[in-house]
Amino acid sequence: MIGKSASGKNGKAVPQTRIQKAKREAILEAGLTVFSEAGFRGATLDRIASEAGLSKPNLLYYYPSKEAIYEALLRGLLETWLDPLQAIDPKGEPVEELLGYVRRKLQMSRDFPRESRLFANEIVQGAPRIMPVLEGELRGMVDNLSTVIDGWIAEGRLAPVDPRHLMFSVWSLTQHYADFDVQVRAVLNADDPFPGAETHLDVLFRRLLTP
Amino acid sequence: MIGKSASGKNGKAVPQTRIQKAKREAILEAGLTVFSEAGFRGATLDRIASEAGLSKPNLLYYYPSKEAIYEALLRGLLETWLDPLQAIDPKGEPVEELLGYVRRKLQMSRDFPRESRLFANEIVQGAPRIMPVLEGELRGMVDNLSTVIDGWIAEGRLAPVDPRHLMFSVWSLTQHYADFDVQVRAVLNADDPFPGAETHLDVLFRRLLTP
DNA sequence: CGTTGATTTGACCGGTTGGTCAAATCGGAA
DNA sequence: TTCCGATTTGACCAACCGGTCAAATCAACG
C-alpha cells in the first residue's frame, strides 16, 4: 500500500527488475494455490513461502503483508473474471451470444479452478474485501447487460427471463464445476465432468432462452 | 472419539441429562454460526464459546476438541441435506416431483443459509472430512435416483437429460442463493432474492424437463 | 578487486489459539 | 446439613503465526 505499488508518482509503472517480476509472480502463483485451498485465514505465510521456494522474510521483502498478497491476487483475478461478460455483443444473435458466454465461463472453471475457488471462498465468507467491487463494477455491468437482454426479449428474439437471475444461473452452474469439483467427481466416479457438463448446459440454456 | 460418543457399549443411547443436552445444542448452534462464517480454520474456540455463552474450558468439557464440534455439526447437517432427495417419489409425476425437489432445496437455502455455507466451505476446501460420505451415501442415492430418472425418460415422461448433471444443476442453482448471498444482494440492490429466484427456477426447470 | 545497492536469511518477538489442569462451585439425594 | 458427582472457571502452556531486524550474501559495475 506504500511505495511498492504498481504505479509511480507520474503514472508511469515503477521500474521492476526481471528478478523482481519473476519473484512476485511466483509469490502470486503460490498464494493462489494456498489461498484457494485454505481461504484467507487458513493460509499461512510459511506455506506460501515454501510453495514459492522462498523464505518467509524474503517473501515479505516483496509483499509487505499477507493482506497485500491476497489483495493483489483478488485485483488481478477480478479482471479475468469479468472479461467474458464484456465479450457479449449486443448486436449479436441473442441465444448464441449467451450460450457463448456460458461456454467461456465453463472453460474458465476447467482451466482456472483455483481462481474460481479463491473467489468462492471470499464470497462465501461474506466478501469482506471485495464488497465495493460487487456493488460498483459488477452491479454496473449486470445492469447494462440487463438492459440489453430486456431489449432482446422485447424484440421477441429471446424467451422472457429475469436477466439478473439468468446471470446467477450462469455463474452458479458453471462455477459449480470448479468450486464443488470434489463432490462432482465423487458422484461421477472421478470421470472428467466437463464434456458432459458442456452438453448439459448447452441443452439447459438453449431450452430456457429459445423463444 | 472416546467415552462421550452418542452410543453406549450396548448400542443404547448414553444417558444425557437435560442440562447436557441443552448445552451441547447451544454449542452446536454457536458452532454453526461461527464455522459457517469463517470456515474450520478461521473459527476460534473463544468465539464459539462466547457465542454459546460459555467459557472455553467449559465448552471443552462438552466437546473434547474443535474437530469434535465440527464433525458433530457435519454429521447432523448431512441428514438434513439429503432428506429432500429421499422425498422424491418414483411413482409420482416426473416433472412435478423434480420441481418439488427444486422448491424444497431453494427453501432450505432461504431457511438454513448457515448450513449451506458450512457445507460449501467444506467442499470448496476439498471436503477433507466428508469425502467418504460423498463417495458412499451421496453417490449411492444419486445412482438410485439416476435409474429412476432414466426410466422416466425412457417412458417419454421427461425430456432427455443426464441425471447426474441435472442433480448438479439443482444443487448449484439453489445453494447459490445461500452461499453467494452477499453477491446476489449486491447485484439486486439488497432486495429479497427468493421470490424472483423461485419463479425463475420454476421456469428454467420446467422448460428443461418437459418432454 | 572493491564498492554499492539489491536480495536473502536466521534469530527473534508479541499475540493468538487449541487445549490442560487443579481448584472452586453447584445441585440434588440421603 | 452433609456428601458426592456434575459442572464451571482462572491460570497456564506449548505451538503456531504474522511480522521485524540486523547481519550476511549476492550481483553488477567501475
Short mmCIF file of C-alpha atoms (C1' of nucleotides) in Angstrom, two decimals:
data_model
loop_
_atom_site.label_atom_id
_atom_site.label_comp_id
_atom_site.label_asym_id
_atom_site.label_seq_id
_atom_site.Cartn_x
_atom_site.Cartn_y
_atom_site.Cartn_z
CA MET A 1 0.00 0.00 0.00
CA ILE A 2 3.00 2.31 0.34
CA GLY A 3 5.90 2.63 -2.02
CA LYS A 4 5.83 -0.71 -3.78
CA SER A 5 2.57 -0.18 -5.65
CA ALA A 6 2.26 -0.67 -9.37
CA SER A 7 2.29 2.96 -10.48
CA GLY A 8 4.76 5.69 -9.66
CA LYS A 9 4.09 9.34 -8.88
CA ASN A 10 3.91 10.24 -12.57
CA GLY A 11 1.58 7.44 -13.54
CA LYS A 12 4.36 5.51 -15.21
CA ALA A 13 4.99 1.97 -13.99
CA VAL A 14 7.60 1.75 -11.27
CA PRO A 15 10.78 0.15 -12.61
CA GLN A 16 10.81 -3.57 -11.88
CA THR A 17 13.88 -5.68 -12.45
CA ARG A 18 13.41 -9.01 -14.17
CA ILE A 19 14.06 -10.84 -10.90
CA GLN A 20 11.50 -8.78 -9.01
CA LYS A 21 8.88 -9.54 -11.60
CA ALA A 22 9.66 -13.25 -11.53
CA LYS A 23 9.64 -13.49 -7.75
CA ARG A 24 6.43 -11.53 -7.38
CA GLU A 25 4.81 -13.74 -9.96
CA ALA A 26 5.99 -16.86 -8.16
CA ILE A 27 4.54 -15.49 -4.93
CA LEU A 28 1.17 -14.75 -6.51
CA GLU A 29 1.15 -18.19 -8.09
CA ALA A 30 1.89 -19.83 -4.73
CA GLY A 31 -0.58 -17.56 -2.98
CA LEU A 32 -3.29 -18.54 -5.44
CA THR A 33 -2.74 -22.20 -4.69
CA VAL A 34 -2.67 -21.78 -0.94
CA PHE A 35 -5.42 -19.19 -0.54
CA SER A 36 -7.77 -21.11 -2.82
CA GLU A 37 -7.22 -24.28 -0.82
CA ALA A 38 -7.47 -22.82 2.63
CA GLY A 39 -9.13 -19.41 2.45
CA PHE A 40 -7.52 -16.21 3.70
CA ARG A 41 -7.36 -17.21 7.33
CA GLY A 42 -6.44 -20.79 6.69
CA ALA A 43 -3.45 -19.82 4.56
CA THR A 44 -0.10 -19.30 6.25
CA LEU A 45 2.84 -17.25 5.10
CA ASP A 46 5.11 -20.19 5.76
CA ARG A 47 3.17 -22.39 3.34
CA ILE A 48 3.02 -19.71 0.67
CA ALA A 49 6.73 -19.04 1.04
CA SER A 50 7.67 -22.70 0.84
CA GLU A 51 5.34 -23.20 -2.14
CA ALA A 52 7.07 -20.30 -3.87
CA GLY A 53 10.54 -21.55 -2.93
CA LEU A 54 11.34 -18.59 -0.70
CA SER A 55 11.99 -17.95 2.96
CA LYS A 56 9.31 -16.11 4.85
CA PRO A 57 11.24 -12.88 5.35
CA ASN A 58 12.19 -13.00 1.70
CA LEU A 59 8.54 -13.23 0.76
CA LEU A 60 7.79 -10.24 2.97
CA TYR A 61 10.53 -8.36 1.15
CA TYR A 62 8.38 -8.46 -2.00
CA TYR A 63 4.95 -8.08 -0.45
CA PRO A 64 4.63 -6.19 2.81
CA SER A 65 1.95 -8.42 4.32
CA LYS A 66 -0.34 -11.40 3.88
CA GLU A 67 -3.15 -8.99 3.11
CA ALA A 68 -1.11 -7.40 0.34
CA ILE A 69 -0.62 -10.72 -1.43
CA TYR A 70 -4.29 -11.57 -1.10
CA GLU A 71 -5.43 -8.19 -2.37
CA ALA A 72 -3.05 -8.24 -5.32
CA LEU A 73 -4.45 -11.63 -6.18
CA LEU A 74 -8.07 -10.51 -5.94
CA ARG A 75 -7.45 -7.40 -8.02
CA GLY A 76 -5.86 -9.35 -10.84
CA LEU A 77 -8.48 -12.04 -10.58
CA LEU A 78 -11.48 -9.79 -11.00
CA GLU A 79 -10.41 -8.57 -14.42
CA THR A 80 -10.12 -12.10 -15.74
CA TRP A 81 -13.40 -12.96 -14.16
CA LEU A 82 -15.39 -10.08 -15.62
CA ASP A 83 -13.85 -10.28 -19.11
CA PRO A 84 -16.25 -12.86 -20.59
CA LEU A 85 -19.17 -10.65 -19.59
CA GLN A 86 -17.74 -7.76 -21.61
CA ALA A 87 -17.42 -10.03 -24.61
CA ILE A 88 -21.17 -10.32 -25.03
CA ASP A 89 -22.13 -8.40 -28.19
CA PRO A 90 -25.44 -6.51 -28.01
CA LYS A 91 -25.60 -6.67 -31.81
CA GLY A 92 -25.16 -10.44 -31.99
CA GLU A 93 -27.68 -13.25 -32.10
CA PRO A 94 -29.11 -13.29 -28.53
CA VAL A 95 -29.25 -17.02 -27.84
CA GLU A 96 -25.83 -17.66 -29.36
CA GLU A 97 -24.25 -14.73 -27.54
CA LEU A 98 -25.48 -16.01 -24.20
CA LEU A 99 -24.55 -19.61 -24.97
CA GLY A 100 -21.09 -18.40 -25.90
CA TYR A 101 -20.86 -16.67 -22.54
CA VAL A 102 -21.84 -19.90 -20.78
CA ARG A 103 -19.25 -21.83 -22.74
CA ARG A 104 -16.50 -19.34 -21.90
CA LYS A 105 -17.40 -19.39 -18.22
CA LEU A 106 -17.39 -23.17 -18.15
CA GLN A 107 -14.00 -23.22 -19.80
CA MET A 108 -12.72 -20.87 -17.12
CA SER A 109 -13.93 -23.31 -14.48
CA ARG A 110 -11.98 -26.02 -16.20
CA ASP A 111 -8.83 -24.01 -16.84
CA PHE A 112 -8.70 -21.82 -13.73
CA PRO A 113 -10.33 -23.73 -10.90
CA ARG A 114 -8.09 -22.18 -8.26
CA GLU A 115 -9.20 -18.71 -9.26
CA SER A 116 -12.82 -19.76 -9.04
CA ARG A 117 -12.34 -21.31 -5.61
CA LEU A 118 -10.49 -18.27 -4.31
CA PHE A 119 -13.40 -16.13 -5.39
CA ALA A 120 -15.88 -18.59 -3.88
CA ASN A 121 -14.04 -18.59 -0.58
CA GLU A 122 -14.12 -14.82 -0.45
CA ILE A 123 -17.83 -14.57 -1.24
CA VAL A 124 -19.00 -17.42 0.97
CA GLN A 125 -17.30 -15.78 3.92
CA GLY A 126 -19.10 -12.50 3.30
CA ALA A 127 -16.85 -10.83 0.71
CA PRO A 128 -15.21 -8.63 3.35
CA ARG A 129 -12.61 -7.33 0.92
CA ILE A 130 -14.41 -7.01 -2.41
CA MET A 131 -17.85 -5.81 -1.44
CA PRO A 132 -17.18 -2.41 -3.08
CA VAL A 133 -16.37 -4.08 -6.40
CA LEU A 134 -19.51 -6.17 -6.24
CA GLU A 135 -21.70 -3.17 -5.55
CA GLY A 136 -19.85 -0.99 -8.05
CA GLU A 137 -18.32 -2.52 -11.15
CA LEU A 138 -20.14 -5.84 -11.09
CA ARG A 139 -23.56 -4.37 -10.48
CA GLY A 140 -22.98 -1.77 -13.16
CA MET A 141 -22.06 -4.37 -15.74
CA VAL A 142 -25.03 -6.52 -14.83
CA ASP A 143 -27.35 -3.54 -15.03
CA ASN A 144 -26.09 -2.75 -18.52
CA LEU A 145 -26.41 -6.31 -19.72
CA SER A 146 -29.88 -6.50 -18.22
CA THR A 147 -30.98 -3.63 -20.42
CA VAL A 148 -29.62 -5.40 -23.47
CA ILE A 149 -31.37 -8.63 -22.53
CA ASP A 150 -34.65 -6.89 -21.83
CA GLY A 151 -34.34 -5.34 -25.29
CA TRP A 152 -33.80 -8.75 -26.87
CA ILE A 153 -36.86 -10.07 -25.06
CA ALA A 154 -38.98 -7.11 -26.18
CA GLU A 155 -37.95 -7.83 -29.77
CA GLY A 156 -39.07 -11.42 -29.32
CA ARG A 157 -35.60 -12.77 -30.00
CA LEU A 158 -35.25 -14.30 -26.55
CA ALA A 159 -37.68 -16.08 -24.25
CA PRO A 160 -38.73 -13.90 -21.32
CA VAL A 161 -36.35 -14.31 -18.38
CA ASP A 162 -35.29 -12.21 -15.44
CA PRO A 163 -31.86 -11.01 -16.65
CA ARG A 164 -30.30 -10.88 -13.20
CA HIS A 165 -31.44 -14.34 -12.17
CA LEU A 166 -30.23 -15.53 -15.57
CA MET A 167 -26.78 -14.23 -14.65
CA PHE A 168 -26.92 -16.01 -11.31
CA SER A 169 -27.81 -19.20 -13.15
CA VAL A 170 -24.84 -18.90 -15.50
CA TRP A 171 -22.45 -18.17 -12.67
CA SER A 172 -23.65 -20.89 -10.34
CA LEU A 173 -23.96 -23.61 -12.95
CA THR A 174 -20.53 -23.05 -14.44
CA GLN A 175 -18.57 -22.25 -11.29
CA HIS A 176 -20.08 -25.26 -9.56
CA TYR A 177 -17.81 -27.49 -11.63
CA ALA A 178 -14.75 -25.73 -10.26
CA ASP A 179 -15.83 -24.93 -6.71
CA PHE A 180 -17.51 -28.26 -5.93
CA ASP A 181 -15.11 -30.29 -8.03
CA VAL A 182 -14.51 -32.95 -5.38
CA GLN A 183 -18.22 -33.51 -4.92
CA VAL A 184 -18.83 -33.66 -8.67
CA ARG A 185 -16.06 -36.19 -9.11
CA ALA A 186 -17.21 -38.23 -6.14
CA VAL A 187 -20.68 -38.55 -7.64
CA LEU A 188 -19.39 -39.15 -11.16
CA ASN A 189 -16.81 -41.66 -10.05
CA ALA A 190 -13.84 -39.46 -10.97
CA ASP A 191 -14.56 -39.13 -14.68
CA ASP A 192 -13.81 -35.79 -16.31
CA PRO A 193 -17.04 -33.86 -15.73
CA PHE A 194 -16.55 -31.19 -18.37
CA PRO A 195 -17.63 -32.85 -21.62
CA GLY A 196 -20.90 -33.90 -20.02
CA ALA A 197 -21.28 -30.52 -18.38
CA GLU A 198 -20.92 -28.68 -21.67
CA THR A 199 -23.64 -30.60 -23.48
CA HIS A 200 -25.90 -30.46 -20.44
CA LEU A 201 -25.57 -26.70 -20.03
CA ASP A 202 -25.98 -26.20 -23.75
CA VAL A 203 -29.31 -28.03 -23.67
CA LEU A 204 -30.39 -26.30 -20.49
CA PHE A 205 -29.78 -22.77 -21.66
CA ARG A 206 -30.97 -23.38 -25.19
CA ARG A 207 -34.29 -24.62 -23.84
CA LEU A 208 -34.53 -21.76 -21.39
CA LEU A 209 -33.65 -18.99 -23.82
CA THR A 210 -35.08 -20.00 -27.18
CA PRO A 211 -38.31 -18.03 -27.66
CA MET B 1 -13.95 -40.18 19.96
CA ILE B 2 -13.57 -41.71 23.44
CA GLY B 3 -16.25 -42.07 26.04
CA LYS B 4 -18.59 -39.26 25.15
CA SER B 5 -19.86 -40.67 21.85
CA ALA B 6 -23.56 -40.98 21.12
CA SER B 7 -23.99 -44.70 21.72
CA GLY B 8 -23.00 -46.80 24.71
CA LYS B 9 -21.44 -50.23 24.71
CA ASN B 10 -24.82 -51.91 24.30
CA GLY B 11 -25.98 -49.70 21.46
CA LYS B 12 -28.39 -47.81 23.69
CA ALA B 13 -28.02 -44.02 23.80
CA VAL B 14 -25.74 -42.81 26.56
CA PRO B 15 -27.78 -41.10 29.31
CA GLN B 16 -27.84 -37.34 28.83
CA THR B 17 -29.13 -35.01 31.50
CA ARG B 18 -31.37 -32.17 30.38
CA ILE B 19 -28.61 -29.66 31.02
CA GLN B 20 -26.11 -31.62 28.95
CA LYS B 21 -28.49 -31.75 26.04
CA ALA B 22 -29.19 -28.04 26.23
CA LYS B 23 -25.54 -27.04 26.47
CA ARG B 24 -24.47 -29.31 23.64
CA GLU B 25 -27.22 -27.89 21.50
CA ALA B 26 -26.16 -24.35 22.31
CA ILE B 27 -22.60 -25.23 21.37
CA LEU B 28 -23.64 -26.72 18.04
CA GLU B 29 -25.79 -23.69 17.34
CA ALA B 30 -22.91 -21.33 18.08
CA GLY B 31 -20.52 -23.53 16.16
CA LEU B 32 -22.79 -23.45 13.14
CA THR B 33 -22.77 -19.67 13.15
CA VAL B 34 -19.03 -19.33 13.60
CA PHE B 35 -17.87 -22.17 11.33
CA SER B 36 -20.18 -21.07 8.52
CA GLU B 37 -18.87 -17.53 8.71
CA ALA B 38 -15.19 -18.32 8.99
CA GLY B 39 -14.60 -21.90 7.88
CA PHE B 40 -12.97 -24.53 10.06
CA ARG B 41 -9.65 -22.86 10.38
CA GLY B 42 -11.00 -19.35 10.67
CA ALA B 43 -13.25 -20.29 13.57
CA THR B 44 -11.85 -19.99 17.09
CA LEU B 45 -12.95 -21.80 20.22
CA ASP B 46 -13.07 -18.49 22.05
CA ARG B 47 -15.63 -17.11 19.60
CA ILE B 48 -17.74 -20.25 19.66
CA ALA B 49 -17.64 -20.30 23.45
CA SER B 50 -18.62 -16.67 23.80
CA GLU B 51 -21.37 -17.08 21.18
CA ALA B 52 -22.70 -20.01 23.20
CA GLY B 53 -22.41 -18.14 26.49
CA LEU B 54 -19.78 -20.48 27.93
CA SER B 55 -16.18 -20.27 28.99
CA LYS B 56 -13.69 -22.03 26.75
CA PRO B 57 -12.81 -24.79 29.22
CA ASN B 58 -16.50 -25.31 29.84
CA LEU B 59 -17.06 -25.76 26.12
CA LEU B 60 -14.27 -28.32 26.03
CA TYR B 61 -16.00 -30.14 28.86
CA TYR B 62 -18.85 -30.95 26.49
CA TYR B 63 -16.89 -31.49 23.29
CA PRO B 64 -13.31 -32.71 23.56
CA SER B 65 -11.97 -30.61 20.67
CA LYS B 66 -12.70 -28.14 17.91
CA GLU B 67 -12.70 -31.05 15.48
CA ALA B 68 -15.35 -32.84 17.53
CA ILE B 69 -17.73 -29.89 17.34
CA TYR B 70 -17.18 -29.53 13.62
CA GLU B 71 -17.69 -33.20 12.94
CA ALA B 72 -20.84 -33.40 15.06
CA LEU B 73 -22.14 -30.46 13.07
CA LEU B 74 -21.34 -32.03 9.70
CA ARG B 75 -22.87 -35.35 10.68
CA GLY B 76 -26.14 -33.77 11.71
CA LEU B 77 -26.10 -31.47 8.71
CA LEU B 78 -25.82 -34.19 6.12
CA GLU B 79 -29.06 -35.84 7.14
CA THR B 80 -30.99 -32.61 6.73
CA TRP B 81 -29.28 -32.02 3.46
CA LEU B 82 -30.05 -35.39 1.94
CA ASP B 83 -33.64 -35.57 3.16
CA PRO B 84 -35.28 -33.71 0.24
CA LEU B 85 -33.63 -36.15 -2.15
CA GLN B 86 -35.27 -39.08 -0.38
CA ALA B 87 -38.63 -37.37 -0.68
CA ILE B 88 -38.71 -37.77 -4.46
CA ASP B 89 -41.39 -40.33 -5.29
CA PRO B 90 -40.56 -42.68 -8.20
CA LYS B 91 -44.30 -43.25 -8.66
CA GLY B 92 -45.14 -39.55 -8.92
CA GLU B 93 -45.44 -37.23 -11.90
CA PRO B 94 -41.79 -36.78 -13.04
CA VAL B 95 -41.71 -33.05 -13.80
CA GLU B 96 -43.66 -32.15 -10.68
CA GLU B 97 -41.58 -34.43 -8.46
CA LEU B 98 -38.38 -32.77 -9.64
CA LEU B 99 -39.83 -29.27 -9.43
CA GLY B 100 -40.90 -30.05 -5.89
CA TYR B 101 -37.34 -31.08 -5.10
CA VAL B 102 -36.05 -27.80 -6.51
CA ARG B 103 -38.56 -25.86 -4.45
CA ARG B 104 -37.62 -27.70 -1.25
CA LYS B 105 -33.90 -27.13 -1.87
CA LEU B 106 -34.47 -23.43 -2.52
CA GLN B 107 -36.46 -23.14 0.67
CA MET B 108 -33.59 -24.73 2.55
CA SER B 109 -31.26 -22.09 1.12
CA ARG B 110 -33.61 -19.45 2.43
CA ASP B 111 -34.24 -21.02 5.83
CA PHE B 112 -30.85 -22.57 6.59
CA PRO B 113 -28.20 -20.46 4.87
CA ARG B 114 -25.62 -21.15 7.57
CA GLU B 115 -25.92 -24.87 6.98
CA SER B 116 -25.47 -24.36 3.27
CA ARG B 117 -22.43 -22.17 3.73
CA LEU B 118 -20.83 -24.58 6.17
CA PHE B 119 -21.22 -27.32 3.60
CA ALA B 120 -19.91 -25.07 0.85
CA ASN B 121 -16.85 -24.17 2.91
CA GLU B 122 -16.10 -27.82 3.50
CA ILE B 123 -16.45 -28.81 -0.15
CA VAL B 124 -14.63 -25.83 -1.64
CA GLN B 125 -11.67 -26.62 0.55
CA GLY B 126 -11.51 -30.18 -0.70
CA ALA B 127 -14.01 -31.90 1.62
CA PRO B 128 -11.19 -33.29 3.79
CA ARG B 129 -13.62 -34.57 6.41
CA ILE B 130 -16.64 -35.81 4.47
CA MET B 131 -15.15 -37.35 1.37
CA PRO B 132 -16.26 -40.84 2.48
CA VAL B 133 -19.87 -39.70 2.77
CA LEU B 134 -19.76 -38.14 -0.68
CA GLU B 135 -18.37 -41.26 -2.25
CA GLY B 136 -20.63 -43.54 -0.24
CA GLU B 137 -24.09 -42.38 0.78
CA LEU B 138 -24.40 -39.44 -1.59
CA ARG B 139 -23.22 -41.30 -4.64
CA GLY B 140 -25.47 -44.22 -3.81
CA MET B 141 -28.52 -42.02 -3.57
CA VAL B 142 -27.68 -40.23 -6.79
CA ASP B 143 -27.14 -43.55 -8.55
CA ASN B 144 -30.56 -44.74 -7.45
CA LEU B 145 -32.29 -41.56 -8.48
CA SER B 146 -30.49 -41.67 -11.81
CA THR B 147 -32.05 -45.03 -12.54
CA VAL B 148 -35.49 -43.63 -11.75
CA ILE B 149 -34.92 -40.61 -13.98
CA ASP B 150 -33.60 -42.70 -16.84
CA GLY B 151 -36.77 -44.78 -16.51
CA TRP B 152 -38.94 -41.67 -16.73
CA ILE B 153 -37.07 -40.56 -19.82
CA ALA B 154 -37.43 -43.97 -21.46
CA GLU B 155 -41.19 -43.75 -20.85
CA GLY B 156 -41.22 -40.36 -22.55
CA ARG B 157 -42.48 -38.62 -19.43
CA LEU B 158 -39.36 -36.46 -19.10
CA ALA B 159 -37.16 -34.70 -21.61
CA PRO B 160 -33.81 -36.47 -22.05
CA VAL B 161 -31.24 -35.15 -19.56
CA ASP B 162 -28.13 -36.51 -17.92
CA PRO B 163 -29.50 -37.31 -14.45
CA ARG B 164 -26.27 -36.57 -12.61
CA HIS B 165 -25.69 -33.22 -14.26
CA LEU B 166 -29.34 -32.48 -13.55
CA MET B 167 -28.60 -33.02 -9.87
CA PHE B 168 -25.60 -30.70 -10.06
CA SER B 169 -27.83 -28.09 -11.64
CA VAL B 170 -30.39 -28.31 -8.87
CA TRP B 171 -27.76 -28.11 -6.18
CA SER B 172 -25.77 -25.27 -7.65
CA LEU B 173 -28.76 -23.15 -8.64
CA THR B 174 -30.48 -23.40 -5.29
CA GLN B 175 -27.47 -23.29 -2.99
CA HIS B 176 -26.11 -20.29 -4.87
CA TYR B 177 -28.75 -18.13 -3.21
CA ALA B 178 -27.43 -19.09 0.22
CA ASP B 179 -23.71 -19.41 -0.43
CA PHE B 180 -23.30 -16.33 -2.60
CA ASP B 181 -25.94 -14.34 -0.78
CA VAL B 182 -23.86 -11.18 -0.48
CA GLN B 183 -23.10 -11.17 -4.19
CA VAL B 184 -26.74 -11.78 -5.11
CA ARG B 185 -27.86 -8.95 -2.87
CA ALA B 186 -25.15 -6.62 -4.15
CA VAL B 187 -26.32 -7.16 -7.72
CA LEU B 188 -30.02 -6.97 -6.86
CA ASN B 189 -29.60 -3.92 -4.65
CA ALA B 190 -30.47 -5.76 -1.43
CA ASP B 191 -33.97 -6.86 -2.37
CA ASP B 192 -35.12 -10.26 -1.14
CA PRO B 193 -33.90 -12.56 -3.92
CA PHE B 194 -36.08 -15.55 -3.14
CA PRO B 195 -39.43 -14.70 -4.75
CA GLY B 196 -37.69 -13.93 -8.01
CA ALA B 197 -35.49 -16.99 -7.67
CA GLU B 198 -38.46 -19.29 -7.23
CA THR B 199 -40.27 -18.20 -10.38
CA HIS B 200 -37.02 -18.16 -12.35
CA LEU B 201 -36.04 -21.67 -11.32
CA ASP B 202 -39.57 -22.91 -11.90
CA VAL B 203 -39.43 -21.66 -15.49
CA LEU B 204 -35.91 -22.94 -16.01
CA PHE B 205 -36.54 -26.48 -14.87
CA ARG B 206 -39.99 -26.72 -16.42
CA ARG B 207 -38.52 -25.81 -19.80
CA LEU B 208 -35.61 -28.19 -19.32
CA LEU B 209 -37.64 -31.16 -18.16
CA THR B 210 -40.96 -31.01 -20.01
CA PRO B 211 -40.75 -33.54 -22.85
"C1'" DC C 1 39.45 -6.04 -6.83
"C1'" DG C 2 36.35 -3.00 -4.21
"C1'" DT C 3 32.11 -0.72 -3.69
"C1'" DT C 4 27.31 -0.30 -3.51
"C1'" DG C 5 22.69 -1.44 -3.62
"C1'" DA C 6 19.61 -5.34 -4.08
"C1'" DT C 7 18.44 -9.68 -2.13
"C1'" DT C 8 18.28 -13.35 1.34
"C1'" DT C 9 18.16 -15.32 5.85
"C1'" DG C 10 18.48 -16.89 10.93
"C1'" DA C 11 17.04 -15.36 15.10
"C1'" DC C 12 13.63 -13.35 17.41
"C1'" DC C 13 9.08 -11.13 19.18
"C1'" DG C 14 4.40 -10.45 20.71
"C1'" DG C 15 -0.11 -12.04 20.12
"C1'" DT C 16 -3.30 -15.73 19.30
"C1'" DT C 17 -5.05 -20.33 19.59
"C1'" DG C 18 -6.25 -25.13 20.86
"C1'" DG C 19 -6.09 -27.48 24.79
"C1'" DT C 20 -4.93 -28.81 30.05
"C1'" DC C 21 -5.46 -28.82 35.00
"C1'" DA C 22 -6.38 -28.24 39.61
"C1'" DA C 23 -9.34 -25.99 42.28
"C1'" DA C 24 -13.79 -23.92 43.10
"C1'" DT C 25 -18.79 -24.12 42.78
"C1'" DC C 26 -23.19 -26.10 42.16
"C1'" DG C 27 -27.17 -29.12 42.85
"C1'" DG C 28 -29.64 -32.86 44.24
"C1'" DA C 29 -30.08 -37.15 47.19
"C1'" DA C 30 -29.82 -39.05 51.87
"C1'" DT D 1 -26.86 -30.41 56.87
"C1'" DT D 2 -23.61 -33.40 54.60
"C1'" DC D 3 -21.88 -35.61 50.81
"C1'" DC D 4 -20.68 -36.57 46.02
"C1'" DG D 5 -20.64 -36.31 41.38
"C1'" DA D 6 -21.54 -32.96 37.79
"C1'" DT D 7 -20.31 -28.52 36.22
"C1'" DT D 8 -17.61 -24.28 35.80
"C1'" DT D 9 -13.58 -21.44 35.71
"C1'" DG D 10 -8.98 -18.84 36.18
"C1'" DA D 11 -4.43 -19.68 35.32
"C1'" DC D 12 -1.47 -21.62 32.45
"C1'" DC D 13 1.15 -23.89 28.42
"C1'" DA D 14 3.18 -25.13 24.05
"C1'" DA D 15 2.69 -24.47 19.26
"C1'" DC D 16 1.81 -21.52 15.64
"C1'" DC D 17 1.63 -17.29 13.09
"C1'" DG D 18 2.35 -12.70 11.09
"C1'" DG D 19 5.82 -9.71 11.04
"C1'" DT D 20 10.65 -7.32 12.30
"C1'" DC D 21 15.57 -6.68 12.16
"C1'" DA D 22 20.28 -6.75 11.76
"C1'" DA D 23 23.54 -9.13 9.58
"C1'" DA D 24 25.07 -11.89 5.72
"C1'" DT D 25 25.29 -12.75 0.80
"C1'" DC D 26 24.96 -11.71 -3.94
"C1'" DA D 27 25.46 -9.37 -8.34
"C1'" DA D 28 26.69 -5.81 -11.30
"C1'" DC D 29 29.61 -2.15 -12.42
"C1'" DG D 30 33.72 0.78 -12.48
#
